[in-house]
Every structure is written in C-alpha cells, then in structure tokens.
Amino acid sequence: WREVEKKVHIYEYGDHGGLIVLADSVKPTKEIVYSWTEGLAWWHFEFTDEEVRVENVISEVTNSRLQFLVYGVFAQTGKGALFHLDFRDITRECQGFSNPGQSNSDYHIWKPGGKTTDCILGKMVQFTRRKQDAECHNGVHYQRKVESEPCKCTPEDFVCAYGFERYQLYEEDETNLGTKDQDCVPNKEHPPDGCGEAIPAYRKIT
C-alpha cells in the first residue's frame, strides 16, 4: 500500500478503473482532483465558482465510462448542487492492446502473487492492463484479457486423510515438538508430483 493523496475524500472510479476522481468530503471545495496514473500524478480541476459541500461523486454502475456526477449543497446558500463532469476529450484512447509490454503499447502483462509464488488459490493468473504511467483512456468497450492455468501441486497442497497424521519427532528438548518428516503415517508414501488424485494417506485441499 502507498499513500496517494492527503486528507479525507469522496472518490469514484471510471474507465474500467483507469480514472480516479476525488473530492474533499470534509470542507467546502471548488475543485475535484483526478488521476489517470493510479495516483502517480494528480490533476486539479475547478468545476464551480461557488464552494460546494460535496456529498458524493458517482459514475454509472459498470465504472466503464468517463462521465461523473458530483452532487452536494452550496456552502453559502444551502441549495442543492449537481454537476456533470465529462473526461472524454481530455486524453487520447490507449493503443497496443494486442501487443502488451512493447514500447509502442500502452498495456503490459501483470501477474498478482506473493513474494515466493505466483500461485493464488491453485492458479497462476495474468492480466493485460494499462501501464501505470500511460495517460490515456481504455474506452467504454474495453474488455480486460485474463489468462489462467493450474499450478503444479506441492506438498503444501495436501493434508493427511482421515486416520492419518503427520509424522513428528521430539527435539532434544522434549517440550518442543518439531516436524521432522512431512509424511502422513502410517502410510509412508509421498504426495504425487502432479495434480492427479491424492494417494489414500493424503487429501488435496487446493
């Protein structure tokens, strides 16, 4: 996680998550703040001459478009305020969806995962998504490409079946029980290398 902006804000996403729009939700304001770069850079836009207490910033339900509604009340009069924001003409449309990762493409391949493995819940998943520093919009008809394949099973993907338990030996200090052998006893066979059916001593859990 990293901090992208100070203070408390109302926020909304557009352009399939490629555009973030913020408005101060504590003090009256004349401006909204927006980013095309996932918070790397922010642009300020004054949308009214009179300060407004913003109650919400909303987009349509799929968050795929570049239009937003900002509503609240004018700070001085207390009257209702409603504004339509349209970002369609601010940036170009992204290019190079079919060749992600190339220098002439606005897209790249991204794989979620941890520090030691790319496997999440038994699958390796990769997404084609816009480069963070690409100042362009995906477009309303953008369809994110997602590819996945099963991960190769490891001993961590198995637990002992009913009636079996991990074989354990005591350390020199008998009060400390340490696992010295990952076999399930009484069956001393090992889990299979691939993702086939587990042998009787084991039960595959992922």
Backbone as a printed PyTorch tensor [residue, N CA C, xyz], in Angstrom:
tensor([[[  0.8420,  -1.1880,   0.0000],
         [  0.0000,   0.0000,   0.0000],
         [  0.8810,   1.2430,   0.0000]],

        [[  0.4040,   2.3180,  -0.6180],
         [  1.1020,   3.5870,  -0.5640],
         [  0.0810,   4.7210,  -0.5410]],

        [[  0.4530,   5.7980,   0.1010],
         [ -0.4290,   6.9560,   0.1690],
         [ -0.4210,   7.6920,  -1.1590]],

        [[ -1.5950,   8.0250,  -1.6630],
         [ -1.6700,   8.7250,  -2.9430],
         [ -2.1710,  10.1560,  -2.7990]],

        [[ -2.8170,  10.5000,  -1.6760],
         [ -3.3440,  11.8570,  -1.5020],
         [ -3.5950,  12.1040,  -0.0190]],

        [[ -3.4370,  13.3480,   0.3870],
         [ -3.6900,  13.7400,   1.7690],
         [ -5.1850,  14.0130,   1.9790]],

        [[ -5.5930,  14.0420,   3.2390],
         [ -6.9530,  14.3990,   3.6760],
         [ -7.9760,  13.3150,   3.3120]],

        [[ -9.2270,  13.5880,   3.7180],
         [-10.3230,  12.6470,   3.5120],
         [-11.0920,  13.0570,   2.2620]],

        [[-11.3890,  12.0740,   1.3870],
         [-12.0440,  12.3840,   0.1260],
         [-13.1850,  11.4120,  -0.1710]],

        [[-14.1520,  11.9120,  -0.9170],
         [-15.1000,  11.0600,  -1.6320],
         [-14.4200,  10.6640,  -2.9350]],

        [[-14.5730,   9.4250,  -3.3770],
         [-13.8810,   9.0220,  -4.6060],
         [-14.7810,   8.1390,  -5.4610]],

        [[-14.4240,   8.0500,  -6.7230],
         [-15.1130,   7.1660,  -7.6550],
         [-14.1500,   6.8010,  -8.7810]],

        [[-14.3810,   5.6180,  -9.3520],
         [-13.5750,   5.1380, -10.4730],
         [-14.3660,   5.2350, -11.7790]],

        [[-13.6500,   5.4300, -12.8640],
         [-14.2220,   5.3690, -14.1970],
         [-13.2500,   4.6900, -15.1380]],

        [[-13.6400,   4.5380, -16.4020],
         [-12.7650,   3.9620, -17.4170],
         [-12.2020,   2.6070, -16.9890]],

        [[-13.0660,   1.7320, -16.4600],
         [-12.6620,   0.3870, -16.0240],
         [-11.5690,   0.4380, -14.9560]],

        [[-11.5860,   1.4450, -14.1130],
         [-10.5760,   1.5800, -13.0670],
         [ -9.3900,   2.4290, -13.4760]],

        [[ -9.3590,   2.9020, -14.7230],
         [ -8.2190,   3.6780, -15.1920],
         [ -8.2470,   5.1400, -14.7960]],

        [[ -9.3750,   5.6260, -14.2980],
         [ -9.5170,   7.0270, -13.9010],
         [-10.0570,   7.0850, -12.4770]],

        [[ -9.3990,   7.8770, -11.6270],
         [ -9.8300,   8.0750, -10.2480],
         [-10.2060,   9.5430, -10.0810]],

        [[-11.3710,   9.8040,  -9.5030],
         [-11.8370,  11.1710,  -9.2620],
         [-12.0870,  11.3390,  -7.7690]],

        [[-11.5150,  12.3940,  -7.1770],
         [-11.6460,  12.6630,  -5.7510],
         [-12.2660,  14.0400,  -5.5270]],

        [[-12.9780,  14.1740,  -4.4160],
         [-13.4760,  15.4750,  -3.9670],
         [-13.3850,  15.5220,  -2.4490]],

        [[-13.0150,  16.6680,  -1.9170],
         [-12.9130,  16.8460,  -0.4660],
         [-14.2710,  16.5730,   0.1740]],

        [[-14.3050,  15.6870,   1.1320],
         [-15.5670,  15.3160,   1.7790],
         [-15.7250,  15.9380,   3.1650]],

        [[-14.7820,  16.7980,   3.5720],
         [-14.8390,  17.4180,   4.8840],
         [-15.1370,  18.9130,   4.7810]],

        [[-14.3970,  19.6040,   3.9300],
         [-14.5470,  21.0510,   3.8070],
         [-15.1920,  21.4040,   2.4640]],

        [[-15.8840,  22.5460,   2.3840],
         [-16.3950,  23.0020,   1.0930],
         [-15.2550,  23.1940,   0.1020]],

        [[-15.5190,  22.9270,  -1.1570],
         [-14.4630,  22.9890,  -2.1720],
         [-15.0240,  23.4860,  -3.4920]],

        [[-14.1330,  23.9440,  -4.3470],
         [-14.4850,  24.3450,  -5.7050],
         [-13.8960,  23.3930,  -6.7480]],

        [[-13.1150,  22.4250,  -6.3050],
         [-12.3920,  21.6140,  -7.2680],
         [-12.5180,  20.1250,  -6.9920]],

        [[-12.2660,  19.3600,  -8.0320],
         [-12.0710,  17.9260,  -7.9020],
         [-10.6150,  17.6240,  -8.3080]],

        [[-10.1490,  16.4790,  -7.8940],
         [ -8.8000,  16.0330,  -8.2170],
         [ -8.9250,  14.7040,  -8.9230]],

        [[ -8.1520,  14.5070,  -9.9900],
         [ -8.2830,  13.2540, -10.7310],
         [ -6.9120,  12.7420, -11.1710]],

        [[ -6.8410,  11.4440, -11.4370],
         [ -5.5930,  10.8040, -11.8500],
         [ -5.8680,   9.7390, -12.8960]],

        [[ -5.0360,   9.7440, -13.9350],
         [ -5.0510,   8.6790, -14.9450],
         [ -3.9950,   7.6200, -14.6350]],

        [[ -3.1550,   7.8450, -13.6290],
         [ -1.9490,   7.0300, -13.4250],
         [ -1.9530,   6.3150, -12.0860]],

        [[ -3.1310,   5.9350, -11.6090],
         [ -3.2480,   5.1920, -10.3530],
         [ -2.6140,   5.9370,  -9.1840]],

        [[ -2.6750,   7.2620,  -9.2260],
         [ -2.1600,   8.0630,  -8.1280],
         [ -0.7220,   8.4990,  -8.2680]],

        [[ -0.0390,   8.1470,  -9.3720],
         [  1.3290,   8.6340,  -9.5770],
         [  1.3340,  10.1510,  -9.7490]],

        [[  0.3670,  10.6660, -10.4880],
         [  0.2350,  12.1070, -10.7020],
         [ -1.2300,  12.4890, -10.5740]],

        [[ -1.4630,  13.7220, -10.0990],
         [ -2.8320,  14.2140,  -9.8960],
         [ -3.0100,  15.5460, -10.6120]],

        [[ -4.2120,  15.7480, -11.1490],
         [ -4.5710,  16.9910, -11.8020],
         [ -5.7540,  17.6060, -11.0530]],

        [[ -5.7390,  18.9270, -10.9260],
         [ -6.7910,  19.6520, -10.2130],
         [ -7.6720,  20.3770, -11.2250]],

        [[ -8.9810,  20.3340, -10.9960],
         [ -9.9270,  20.9740, -11.9050],
         [-10.9900,  21.7050, -11.0910]],

        [[-11.1250,  23.0140, -11.3310],
         [-12.1330,  23.8110, -10.6390],
         [-13.4350,  23.7240, -11.4180]],

        [[-14.4470,  23.1170, -10.8250],
         [-15.6950,  22.8450, -11.5350],
         [-16.8290,  23.8000, -11.1630]],

        [[-16.5780,  24.7300, -10.2230],
         [-17.6290,  25.6610,  -9.7990],
         [-17.0010,  26.9410,  -9.2850]],

        [[-17.7540,  28.0640,  -9.3990],
         [-17.2830,  29.3430,  -8.8740],
         [-17.6110,  29.5100,  -7.3940]],

        [[-18.5650,  28.7310,  -6.8990],
         [-19.0030,  28.8310,  -5.5050],
         [-18.7030,  27.5170,  -4.7890]],

        [[-18.2130,  27.6160,  -3.5820],
         [-17.8290,  26.4210,  -2.8480],
         [-19.0240,  25.5020,  -2.6000]],

        [[-18.7590,  24.2050,  -2.6920],
         [-19.8000,  23.1880,  -2.5390],
         [-19.3600,  22.1850,  -1.4740]],

        [[-20.3180,  21.8070,  -0.6320],
         [-20.0800,  20.6770,   0.2620],
         [-20.4720,  19.4100,  -0.5100]],

        [[-19.4710,  18.6920,  -0.9720],
         [-19.7170,  17.5400,  -1.8340],
         [-20.2030,  16.3650,  -0.9970]],

        [[-21.3140,  15.7910,  -1.3960],
         [-21.8560,  14.6250,  -0.7100],
         [-21.4400,  13.3230,  -1.3890]],

        [[-21.2790,  13.3720,  -2.6980],
         [-20.8720,  12.1410,  -3.3730],
         [-20.4030,  12.4490,  -4.7860]],

        [[-19.5720,  11.5340,  -5.3050],
         [-19.1700,  11.5120,  -6.7150],
         [-19.5720,  10.1460,  -7.2380]],

        [[-20.3610,  10.0970,  -8.2950],
         [-20.8680,   8.8110,  -8.7760],
         [-20.6350,   8.6670, -10.2780]],

        [[-20.5470,   7.4070, -10.7050],
         [-20.4660,   7.0560, -12.1170],
         [-21.5340,   6.0010, -12.3750]],

        [[-21.6420,   5.5620, -13.6240],
         [-22.6150,   4.5010, -13.8920],
         [-22.1130,   3.1950, -13.2950]],

        [[-22.9660,   2.1960, -13.2280],
         [-22.7300,   1.0380, -12.3750],
         [-21.5170,   0.2040, -12.7880]],

        [[-21.1490,   0.1830, -14.0740],
         [-20.0160,  -0.6430, -14.5030],
         [-18.6850,   0.0810, -14.3780]],

        [[-18.6990,   1.3560, -14.0360],
         [-17.4770,   2.1690, -13.9140],
         [-16.6150,   2.1220, -15.1790]],

        [[-17.2620,   2.0310, -16.3330],
         [-16.5230,   1.9100, -17.5880],
         [-16.4670,   3.2150, -18.3720]],

        [[-17.2620,   4.2010, -18.0090],
         [-17.3470,   5.4330, -18.7950],
         [-16.5250,   6.5560, -18.1600]],

        [[-16.4970,   7.6940, -18.8520],
         [-15.6820,   8.8250, -18.4380],
         [-16.5340,  10.0060, -17.9710]],

        [[-17.7900,   9.7550, -17.6550],
         [-18.6760,  10.7950, -17.1540],
         [-19.0270,  10.5230, -15.6900]],

        [[-19.1130,  11.6220, -14.9150],
         [-19.4020,  11.5240, -13.4880],
         [-20.4260,  12.5830, -13.1050]],

        [[-21.1350,  12.3190, -12.0230],
         [-21.9980,  13.3130, -11.3910],
         [-21.4300,  13.6420, -10.0180]],

        [[-21.3490,  14.9230,  -9.7370],
         [-20.9390,  15.4100,  -8.4150],
         [-22.1360,  16.1530,  -7.8230]],

        [[-22.5610,  15.7590,  -6.6220],
         [-23.6890,  16.4580,  -6.0320],
         [-23.4260,  16.7660,  -4.5590]],

        [[-24.1230,  17.7890,  -4.1020],
         [-23.9910,  18.2430,  -2.7190],
         [-24.8450,  19.4720,  -2.5140]],

        [[-24.3760,  20.4070,  -1.6770],
         [-25.0960,  21.6670,  -1.4380],
         [-24.0960,  22.8120,  -1.4980]],

        [[-24.5530,  23.9590,  -1.9990],
         [-23.7090,  25.1410,  -1.9910],
         [-23.4840,  25.5960,  -0.5550]],

        [[-22.2330,  25.9190,  -0.2280],
         [-21.8710,  26.2230,   1.1570],
         [-22.5600,  27.4740,   1.6730]],

        [[-22.7290,  28.4920,   0.8510],
         [-23.2920,  29.7640,   1.3180],
         [-24.8100,  29.7450,   1.3960]],

        [[-25.4700,  29.1500,   0.4210],
         [-26.9310,  29.2110,   0.3550],
         [-27.6300,  27.9600,   0.8670]],

        [[-26.9240,  26.8500,   0.9030],
         [-27.5410,  25.6010,   1.3210],
         [-28.4030,  24.9470,   0.2530]],

        [[-28.4380,  25.5350,  -0.9380],
         [-29.2200,  24.9620,  -2.0290],
         [-28.5040,  23.7600,  -2.6340]],

        [[-29.2950,  22.8580,  -3.2000],
         [-28.7190,  21.6790,  -3.8090],
         [-27.8580,  22.0220,  -5.0170]],

        [[-26.8160,  21.2170,  -5.2250],
         [-25.8870,  21.4370,  -6.3350],
         [-25.6570,  20.1200,  -7.0580]],

        [[-25.6700,  20.1620,  -8.3740],
         [-25.4480,  18.9720,  -9.1950],
         [-24.6010,  19.3630, -10.3950]],

        [[-23.5140,  18.6120, -10.6190],
         [-22.5870,  18.9100, -11.7100],
         [-22.3060,  17.6470, -12.5120]],

        [[-22.1820,  17.8200, -13.8200],
         [-21.8240,  16.7230, -14.7250],
         [-20.3950,  16.9460, -15.2020]],

        [[-19.5360,  15.9550, -14.9780],
         [-18.1390,  16.0280, -15.4010],
         [-17.9120,  15.0540, -16.5380]],

        [[-17.2670,  15.5190, -17.6090],
         [-17.0330,  14.6900, -18.7890],
         [-15.5460,  14.7370, -19.1380]],

        [[-14.8850,  13.5820, -19.0590],
         [-13.4410,  13.4950, -19.2960],
         [-13.1030,  12.9310, -20.6780]],

        [[-14.0560,  12.7990, -21.5510],
         [-13.8280,  12.1030, -22.8160],
         [-12.8150,  12.7970, -23.7180]],

        [[-12.7330,  14.1230, -23.6610],
         [-11.8540,  14.8440, -24.5770],
         [-10.5210,  15.2330, -23.9510]],

        [[-10.2360,  14.7330, -22.7590],
         [ -9.0090,  15.1530, -22.0730],
         [ -7.7950,  14.3460, -22.5300]],

        [[ -7.9690,  13.0730, -22.7730],
         [ -6.8350,  12.2310, -23.1570],
         [ -7.1700,  11.4500, -24.4230]],

        [[ -6.1240,  10.8710, -25.0110],
         [ -6.2720,  10.0160, -26.1840],
         [ -6.7240,   8.6210, -25.7550]],

        [[ -7.1640,   7.8260, -26.7200],
         [ -7.5090,   6.4400, -26.4350],
         [ -6.2380,   5.5950, -26.4370]],

        [[ -6.1450,   4.6540, -25.5200],
         [ -4.9560,   3.8060, -25.4150],
         [ -4.7740,   2.9520, -26.6650]],

        [[ -3.5050,   2.6460, -26.9620],
         [ -3.1460,   1.8620, -28.1380],
         [ -2.3220,   0.6420, -27.7220]],

        [[ -2.2980,  -0.3640, -28.6030],
         [ -1.3930,  -1.5010, -28.4060],
         [ -1.9150,  -2.5810, -27.4880]],

        [[ -3.2340,  -2.7620, -27.4180],
         [ -3.7770,  -3.8030, -26.5410],
         [ -3.3110,  -5.1930, -26.9610]],

        [[ -3.1200,  -5.4200, -28.2670],
         [ -2.7570,  -6.7440, -28.7730],
         [ -1.2680,  -7.0630, -28.6160]],

        [[ -0.4500,  -6.0880, -28.2890],
         [  0.9850,  -6.3560, -28.0850],
         [  1.4780,  -5.7530, -26.7720]],

        [[  0.9080,  -6.2140, -25.6420],
         [  1.2860,  -5.6570, -24.3400],
         [  2.7580,  -5.8690, -24.0360]],

        [[  3.3440,  -4.8830, -23.3550],
         [  4.7450,  -4.9790, -22.9720],
         [  5.6990,  -4.3660, -23.9730]],

        [[  5.2390,  -4.0940, -25.1990],
         [  6.0990,  -3.4780, -26.2020],
         [  6.2030,  -1.9740, -25.9500]],

        [[  7.2700,  -1.3650, -26.4790],
         [  7.4960,   0.0570, -26.2350],
         [  6.4040,   0.9320, -26.8470]],

        [[  5.7640,   0.4450, -27.9230],
         [  4.7120,   1.2290, -28.5730],
         [  3.3110,   0.8790, -28.0680]],

        [[  3.2430,   0.1390, -26.9610],
         [  1.9620,  -0.2660, -26.3920],
         [  1.7250,   0.4410, -25.0730]],

        [[  0.4720,   0.8070, -24.8320],
         [  0.0950,   1.4000, -23.5480],
         [ -0.2620,   0.3500, -22.5060]],

        [[ -0.0980,  -0.9270, -22.8290],
         [ -0.5000,  -2.0200, -21.9480],
         [  0.6920,  -2.9100, -21.5950]],

        [[  0.5330,  -3.6580, -20.5130],
         [  1.5480,  -4.6330, -20.1110],
         [  0.8530,  -5.8140, -19.4440]],

        [[  1.6260,  -6.8800, -19.2520],
         [  1.1230,  -8.0740, -18.5780],
         [  1.4120,  -7.9420, -17.0850]],

        [[  0.3910,  -8.1890, -16.2850],
         [  0.5420,  -8.1020, -14.8300],
         [  0.0740,  -9.3940, -14.1890]],

        [[  0.9120,  -9.9210, -13.2570],
         [  0.5820, -11.1490, -12.5400],
         [  0.5000, -10.8520, -11.0480]],

        [[ -0.6580, -11.0390, -10.4320],
         [ -0.7250, -10.9110,  -8.9780],
         [ -0.0530, -12.1050,  -8.3260]],

        [[  0.4900, -11.9100,  -7.1670],
         [  1.1520, -13.0130,  -6.4660],
         [  1.9030, -12.5110,  -5.2570]],

        [[  2.4990, -13.4420,  -4.5370],
         [  3.2580, -13.1030,  -3.3470],
         [  4.7440, -12.9960,  -3.6360]],

        [[  5.5270, -12.9750,  -2.5720],
         [  6.9710, -12.8500,  -2.7100],
         [  7.6220, -14.1310,  -3.1820]],

        [[  7.0040, -15.2850,  -2.9160],
         [  7.6380, -16.5700,  -3.2270],
         [  6.9370, -17.3350,  -4.3320]],

        [[  5.7110, -16.9640,  -4.6980],
         [  4.9960, -17.7260,  -5.7110],
         [  3.9900, -16.8370,  -6.4300]],

        [[  3.7080, -17.2030,  -7.6810],
         [  2.6680, -16.5150,  -8.4490],
         [  1.3280, -17.2350,  -8.3450]],

        [[  1.2710, -18.2990,  -7.5590],
         [  0.0410, -19.0790,  -7.4300],
         [ -0.8920, -18.4410,  -6.4100]],

        [[ -2.1500, -18.2870,  -6.7920],
         [ -3.1850, -17.8000,  -5.8870],
         [ -4.3650, -18.7460,  -5.9990]],

        [[ -4.6890, -19.4090,  -4.8900],
         [ -5.7970, -20.3690,  -4.8570],
         [ -5.6580, -21.4200,  -5.9490]],

        [[ -4.4240, -21.8980,  -6.1470],
         [ -4.1870, -23.0020,  -7.0700],
         [ -4.0630, -22.6080,  -8.5250]],

        [[ -4.0580, -21.3150,  -8.8240],
         [ -3.9580, -20.8710, -10.2130],
         [ -2.9110, -19.7710, -10.3580]],

        [[ -2.2750, -19.7570, -11.5410],
         [ -1.4550, -18.6340, -11.9400],
         [ -2.2770, -17.8030, -12.9210]],

        [[ -2.5040, -16.5360, -12.5870],
         [ -3.3780, -15.6730, -13.3770],
         [ -2.5700, -14.4830, -13.8790]],

        [[ -2.8080, -14.0940, -15.1280],
         [ -2.1820, -12.8850, -15.6380],
         [ -3.2190, -12.0300, -16.3720]],

        [[ -3.0740, -10.7110, -16.2100],
         [ -3.9990,  -9.7500, -16.7740],
         [ -3.2590,  -8.8540, -17.7660]],

        [[ -3.9470,  -8.4650, -18.8170],
         [ -3.4560,  -7.3910, -19.6780],
         [ -4.0920,  -6.1070, -19.1810]],

        [[ -3.2590,  -5.1890, -18.6920],
         [ -3.7960,  -3.9440, -18.1580],
         [ -2.9500,  -2.7620, -18.6100]],

        [[ -3.5040,  -1.5810, -18.4840],
         [ -2.8240,  -0.3720, -18.9170],
         [ -1.5980,  -0.1050, -18.0550]],

        [[ -0.5190,   0.3590, -18.6860],
         [  0.6700,   0.7440, -17.9370],
         [  0.3300,   1.9040, -17.0150]],

        [[  0.9220,   1.9020, -15.8480],
         [  0.5450,   2.8880, -14.8370],
         [  0.8160,   4.3120, -15.2930]],

        [[  1.8780,   4.5330, -16.0550],
         [  2.2300,   5.8940, -16.4530],
         [  1.6620,   6.2990, -17.8080]],

        [[  0.7880,   5.4620, -18.3890],
         [  0.1870,   5.7790, -19.6840],
         [ -1.0170,   6.7000, -19.4810]],

        [[ -0.9230,   7.9280, -19.9350],
         [ -2.0020,   8.9000, -19.7770],
         [ -2.9660,   8.7790, -20.9610]],

        [[ -3.8120,   7.7690, -20.9070],
         [ -4.7860,   7.5130, -21.9690],
         [ -5.9780,   6.7950, -21.3500]],

        [[ -7.0670,   6.6990, -22.1120],
         [ -8.2370,   6.0110, -21.5780],
         [ -8.5050,   4.7230, -22.3430]],

        [[ -9.0530,   3.7380, -21.6290],
         [ -9.3040,   2.4150, -22.1950],
         [-10.4610,   2.4160, -23.1940]],

        [[-11.4680,   3.2140, -22.9360],
         [-12.6520,   3.2350, -23.7900],
         [-13.7550,   2.3640, -23.2200]],

        [[-14.9970,   2.7140, -23.5430],
         [-16.1400,   2.0590, -22.9330],
         [-16.2450,   0.5900, -23.3140]],

        [[-15.7350,   0.2000, -24.4930],
         [-15.8670,  -1.1830, -24.9500],
         [-14.6520,  -2.0430, -24.6030]],

        [[-13.7730,  -1.5250, -23.8100],
         [-12.5670,  -2.2640, -23.4090],
         [-12.9330,  -3.5420, -22.6540]],

        [[-12.3150,  -4.6450, -23.0360],
         [-12.5000,  -5.9290, -22.3610],
         [-11.1440,  -6.4190, -21.8600]],

        [[-10.9870,  -6.4760, -20.5480],
         [ -9.7010,  -6.8830, -19.9700],
         [ -9.4140,  -8.3480, -20.2760]],

        [[ -8.2250,  -8.6320, -20.7860],
         [ -7.8330, -10.0030, -21.1100],
         [ -7.2700, -10.6820, -19.8670]],

        [[ -7.8190, -11.8480, -19.5390],
         [ -7.3960, -12.5970, -18.3590],
         [ -7.0460, -14.0290, -18.7830]],

        [[ -5.8710, -14.4930, -18.4100],
         [ -5.4460, -15.8620, -18.6960],
         [ -5.0650, -16.5460, -17.3880]],

        [[ -5.3970, -17.8330, -17.2700],
         [ -5.0460, -18.5610, -16.0530],
         [ -4.7320, -20.0070, -16.3860]],

        [[ -3.9370, -20.6210, -15.5240],
         [ -3.6270, -22.0460, -15.6610],
         [ -3.3710, -22.6270, -14.2750]],

        [[ -3.6690, -23.9070, -14.0860],
         [ -3.4640, -24.5130, -12.7610],
         [ -1.9880, -24.5480, -12.3900]],

        [[ -1.7150, -24.3920, -11.1250],
         [ -0.3430, -24.5040, -10.6270],
         [  0.0060, -25.9710, -10.3790]],

        [[  1.2860, -26.2860, -10.4700],
         [  1.7490, -27.6280, -10.1310],
         [  1.6110, -27.8380,  -8.6280]],

        [[  1.0720, -28.9910,  -8.2490],
         [  0.8490, -29.2470,  -6.8330],
         [  2.1660, -29.4350,  -6.0830]],

        [[  2.1850, -29.0440,  -4.8290],
         [  3.3100, -29.2280,  -3.9240],
         [  2.7950, -29.9000,  -2.6570]],

        [[  3.6820, -30.3620,  -1.7750],
         [  3.2030, -30.9860,  -0.5280],
         [  2.2770, -30.1020,   0.2890]],

        [[  2.4060, -28.7630,   0.1480],
         [  1.5370, -27.8530,   0.8930],
         [  0.0940, -27.9140,   0.4110]],

        [[ -0.1360, -28.5290,  -0.7530],
         [ -1.4950, -28.6370,  -1.2830],
         [ -2.2380, -29.8490,  -0.7310]],

        [[ -1.6060, -30.6220,   0.1560],
         [ -2.1970, -31.8510,   0.6850],
         [ -2.2090, -31.8230,   2.2040]],

        [[ -3.2130, -32.4600,   2.7750],
         [ -3.2540, -32.7320,   4.2120],
         [ -3.4520, -34.2290,   4.3780]],

        [[ -3.2060, -34.7110,   5.5720],
         [ -3.3890, -36.1390,   5.8230],
         [ -4.8660, -36.5010,   5.7610]],

        [[ -5.1410, -37.6340,   5.1410],
         [ -6.5170, -38.1160,   5.0570],
         [ -6.9800, -38.5970,   6.4340]],

        [[ -8.2750, -38.8840,   6.5210],
         [ -8.8370, -39.3480,   7.7860],
         [ -8.1090, -40.6100,   8.2480]],

        [[ -7.6800, -40.6160,   9.5120],
         [ -6.9760, -41.7700,  10.0610],
         [ -5.4680, -41.6720,   9.9470]],

        [[ -4.9510, -40.6000,   9.3640],
         [ -3.5080, -40.4090,   9.2470],
         [ -3.1220, -39.1000,   9.9200]],

        [[ -1.8250, -38.9560,  10.2430],
         [ -1.3240, -37.7130,  10.8080],
         [  0.1270, -37.5390,  10.4080]],

        [[  0.5900, -36.2910,  10.4730],
         [  1.9760, -36.0170,  10.1310],
         [  2.9030, -36.7100,  11.1180]],

        [[  3.9520, -37.3090,  10.5960],
         [  4.9310, -37.9860,  11.4360],
         [  5.7860, -36.9300,  12.1250]],

        [[  5.9270, -37.0010,  13.4740],
         [  6.6460, -35.9870,  14.2180],
         [  7.6400, -36.6300,  15.1670]],

        [[  8.7720, -35.9450,  15.3670],
         [  9.7940, -36.3800,  16.3100],
         [ 10.0730, -35.2510,  17.2970]],

        [[ 10.4550, -35.6290,  18.5070],
         [ 10.7940, -34.6360,  19.5110],
         [ 12.2000, -34.1030,  19.2820]],

        [[ 12.3830, -32.8040,  19.5700],
         [ 13.7170, -32.2260,  19.5990],
         [ 14.4420, -32.7380,  20.8450]],

        [[ 15.6900, -32.3090,  21.0180],
         [ 16.4280, -32.6970,  22.2230],
         [ 15.6640, -32.2460,  23.4780]],

        [[ 15.0600, -31.0550,  23.3740],
         [ 14.1710, -30.6160,  24.4300],
         [ 12.7910, -31.1820,  24.1290]],

        [[ 12.3540, -32.1400,  24.9160],
         [ 11.1270, -32.8650,  24.6050],
         [  9.8720, -32.0120,  24.7510]],

        [[ 10.0340, -30.7960,  25.2870],
         [  8.8720, -29.9170,  25.3710],
         [  8.6100, -29.2100,  24.0360]],

        [[  9.5750, -29.2940,  23.0980],
         [  9.4290, -28.6390,  21.7970],
         [  9.1830, -29.7110,  20.7440]],

        [[  7.9850, -29.7850,  20.2200],
         [  7.6330, -30.8070,  19.2350],
         [  7.8820, -30.2470,  17.8410]],

        [[  8.8740, -30.7810,  17.1260],
         [  9.2110, -30.2840,  15.8010],
         [  8.8920, -31.3030,  14.7320]],

        [[  8.3650, -30.8700,  13.5830],
         [  8.0670, -31.7770,  12.4780],
         [  9.3390, -32.0890,  11.7230]],

        [[  9.7500, -33.3460,  11.7380],
         [ 10.9720, -33.7700,  11.0770],
         [ 10.6960, -34.4680,   9.7540]],

        [[  9.5030, -34.9320,   9.5560],
         [  9.1770, -35.7090,   8.3630],
         [  7.7790, -35.2870,   7.9200]],

        [[  7.6190, -34.9490,   6.6250],
         [  6.3360, -34.4560,   6.1340],
         [  5.3990, -35.5770,   5.6970]],

        [[  5.7730, -36.8700,   5.9540],
         [  4.9040, -37.9760,   5.5780],
         [  3.7120, -38.0850,   6.5230]],

        [[  2.6090, -38.6030,   5.9840],
         [  1.4840, -38.9550,   6.8270],
         [  1.6210, -40.4260,   7.2160]],

        [[  1.5740, -40.7000,   8.4670],
         [  1.7160, -42.0810,   8.9290],
         [  0.3210, -42.6250,   9.2310]],

        [[  0.1210, -43.9610,   9.1030],
         [  1.1360, -44.9930,   8.8840],
         [  1.5930, -45.1530,   7.4360]],

        [[  0.9560, -44.5190,   6.4590],
         [  1.3590, -44.6470,   5.0680],
         [  2.5520, -43.7390,   4.8090]],

        [[  3.7070, -44.3100,   4.3580],
         [  4.9260, -43.5430,   4.1650],
         [  5.1180, -43.0640,   2.7310]],

        [[  4.0990, -43.1800,   1.8880],
         [  4.2340, -42.7010,   0.5150],
         [  4.1490, -41.1810,   0.4770]],

        [[  4.6380, -40.5830,  -0.6180],
         [  4.6420, -39.1250,  -0.7580],
         [  3.4870, -38.6700,  -1.6420]],

        [[  3.0890, -37.3860,  -1.5170],
         [  2.0610, -36.8680,  -2.4300],
         [  2.5430, -36.9570,  -3.8640]],

        [[  1.6380, -37.0710,  -4.8230],
         [  2.0500, -37.1190,  -6.2270],
         [  2.6530, -35.7950,  -6.6670]],

        [[  3.4910, -35.8410,  -7.7320],
         [  4.1190, -34.6250,  -8.2340],
         [  3.1220, -33.7200,  -8.9400]],

        [[  2.1690, -34.3220,  -9.6550],
         [  1.2150, -33.5280, -10.4160],
         [ -0.0730, -33.3260,  -9.6610]],

        [[ -1.1010, -32.9360, -10.3900],
         [ -2.3930, -32.6440,  -9.7590],
         [ -3.3790, -33.7740,  -9.9840]],

        [[ -2.9360, -34.9860,  -9.9180],
         [ -3.8580, -36.1080, -10.0330],
         [ -4.5330, -36.3660,  -8.7080]],

        [[ -5.2030, -37.5110,  -8.5680],
         [ -5.8670, -37.8300,  -7.3140],
         [ -4.8290, -38.1250,  -6.2410]],

        [[ -5.0770, -37.6650,  -5.0330],
         [ -4.1540, -37.9210,  -3.9350],
         [ -4.1950, -39.3880,  -3.5590]],

        [[ -3.0160, -39.9140,  -3.1250],
         [ -2.9810, -41.2910,  -2.6560],
         [ -3.7390, -41.3810,  -1.3320]],

        [[ -4.0940, -42.5840,  -0.8840],
         [ -5.0430, -42.7020,   0.2330],
         [ -4.6560, -41.9660,   1.5060]],

        [[ -3.3670, -41.7860,   1.7710],
         [ -2.9600, -41.1210,   3.0140],
         [ -3.1530, -39.6210,   2.9730]],

        [[ -3.4300, -39.0890,   1.8140],
         [ -3.4750, -37.6360,   1.6520],
         [ -4.8160, -37.1860,   1.0790]],

        [[ -5.1190, -35.9280,   1.3520],
         [ -6.2950, -35.2900,   0.7670],
         [ -5.8930, -33.9400,   0.1970]],

        [[ -6.1400, -33.7480,  -1.0950],
         [ -5.7670, -32.4890,  -1.7480],
         [ -6.7680, -31.4090,  -1.3450]],

        [[ -6.2520, -30.2290,  -0.9510],
         [ -7.1160, -29.1810,  -0.4190],
         [ -7.1740, -27.9310,  -1.3070]],

        [[ -6.3870, -27.8590,  -2.3730],
         [ -6.4320, -26.6790,  -3.2430],
         [ -6.7190, -27.0770,  -4.6650]]])
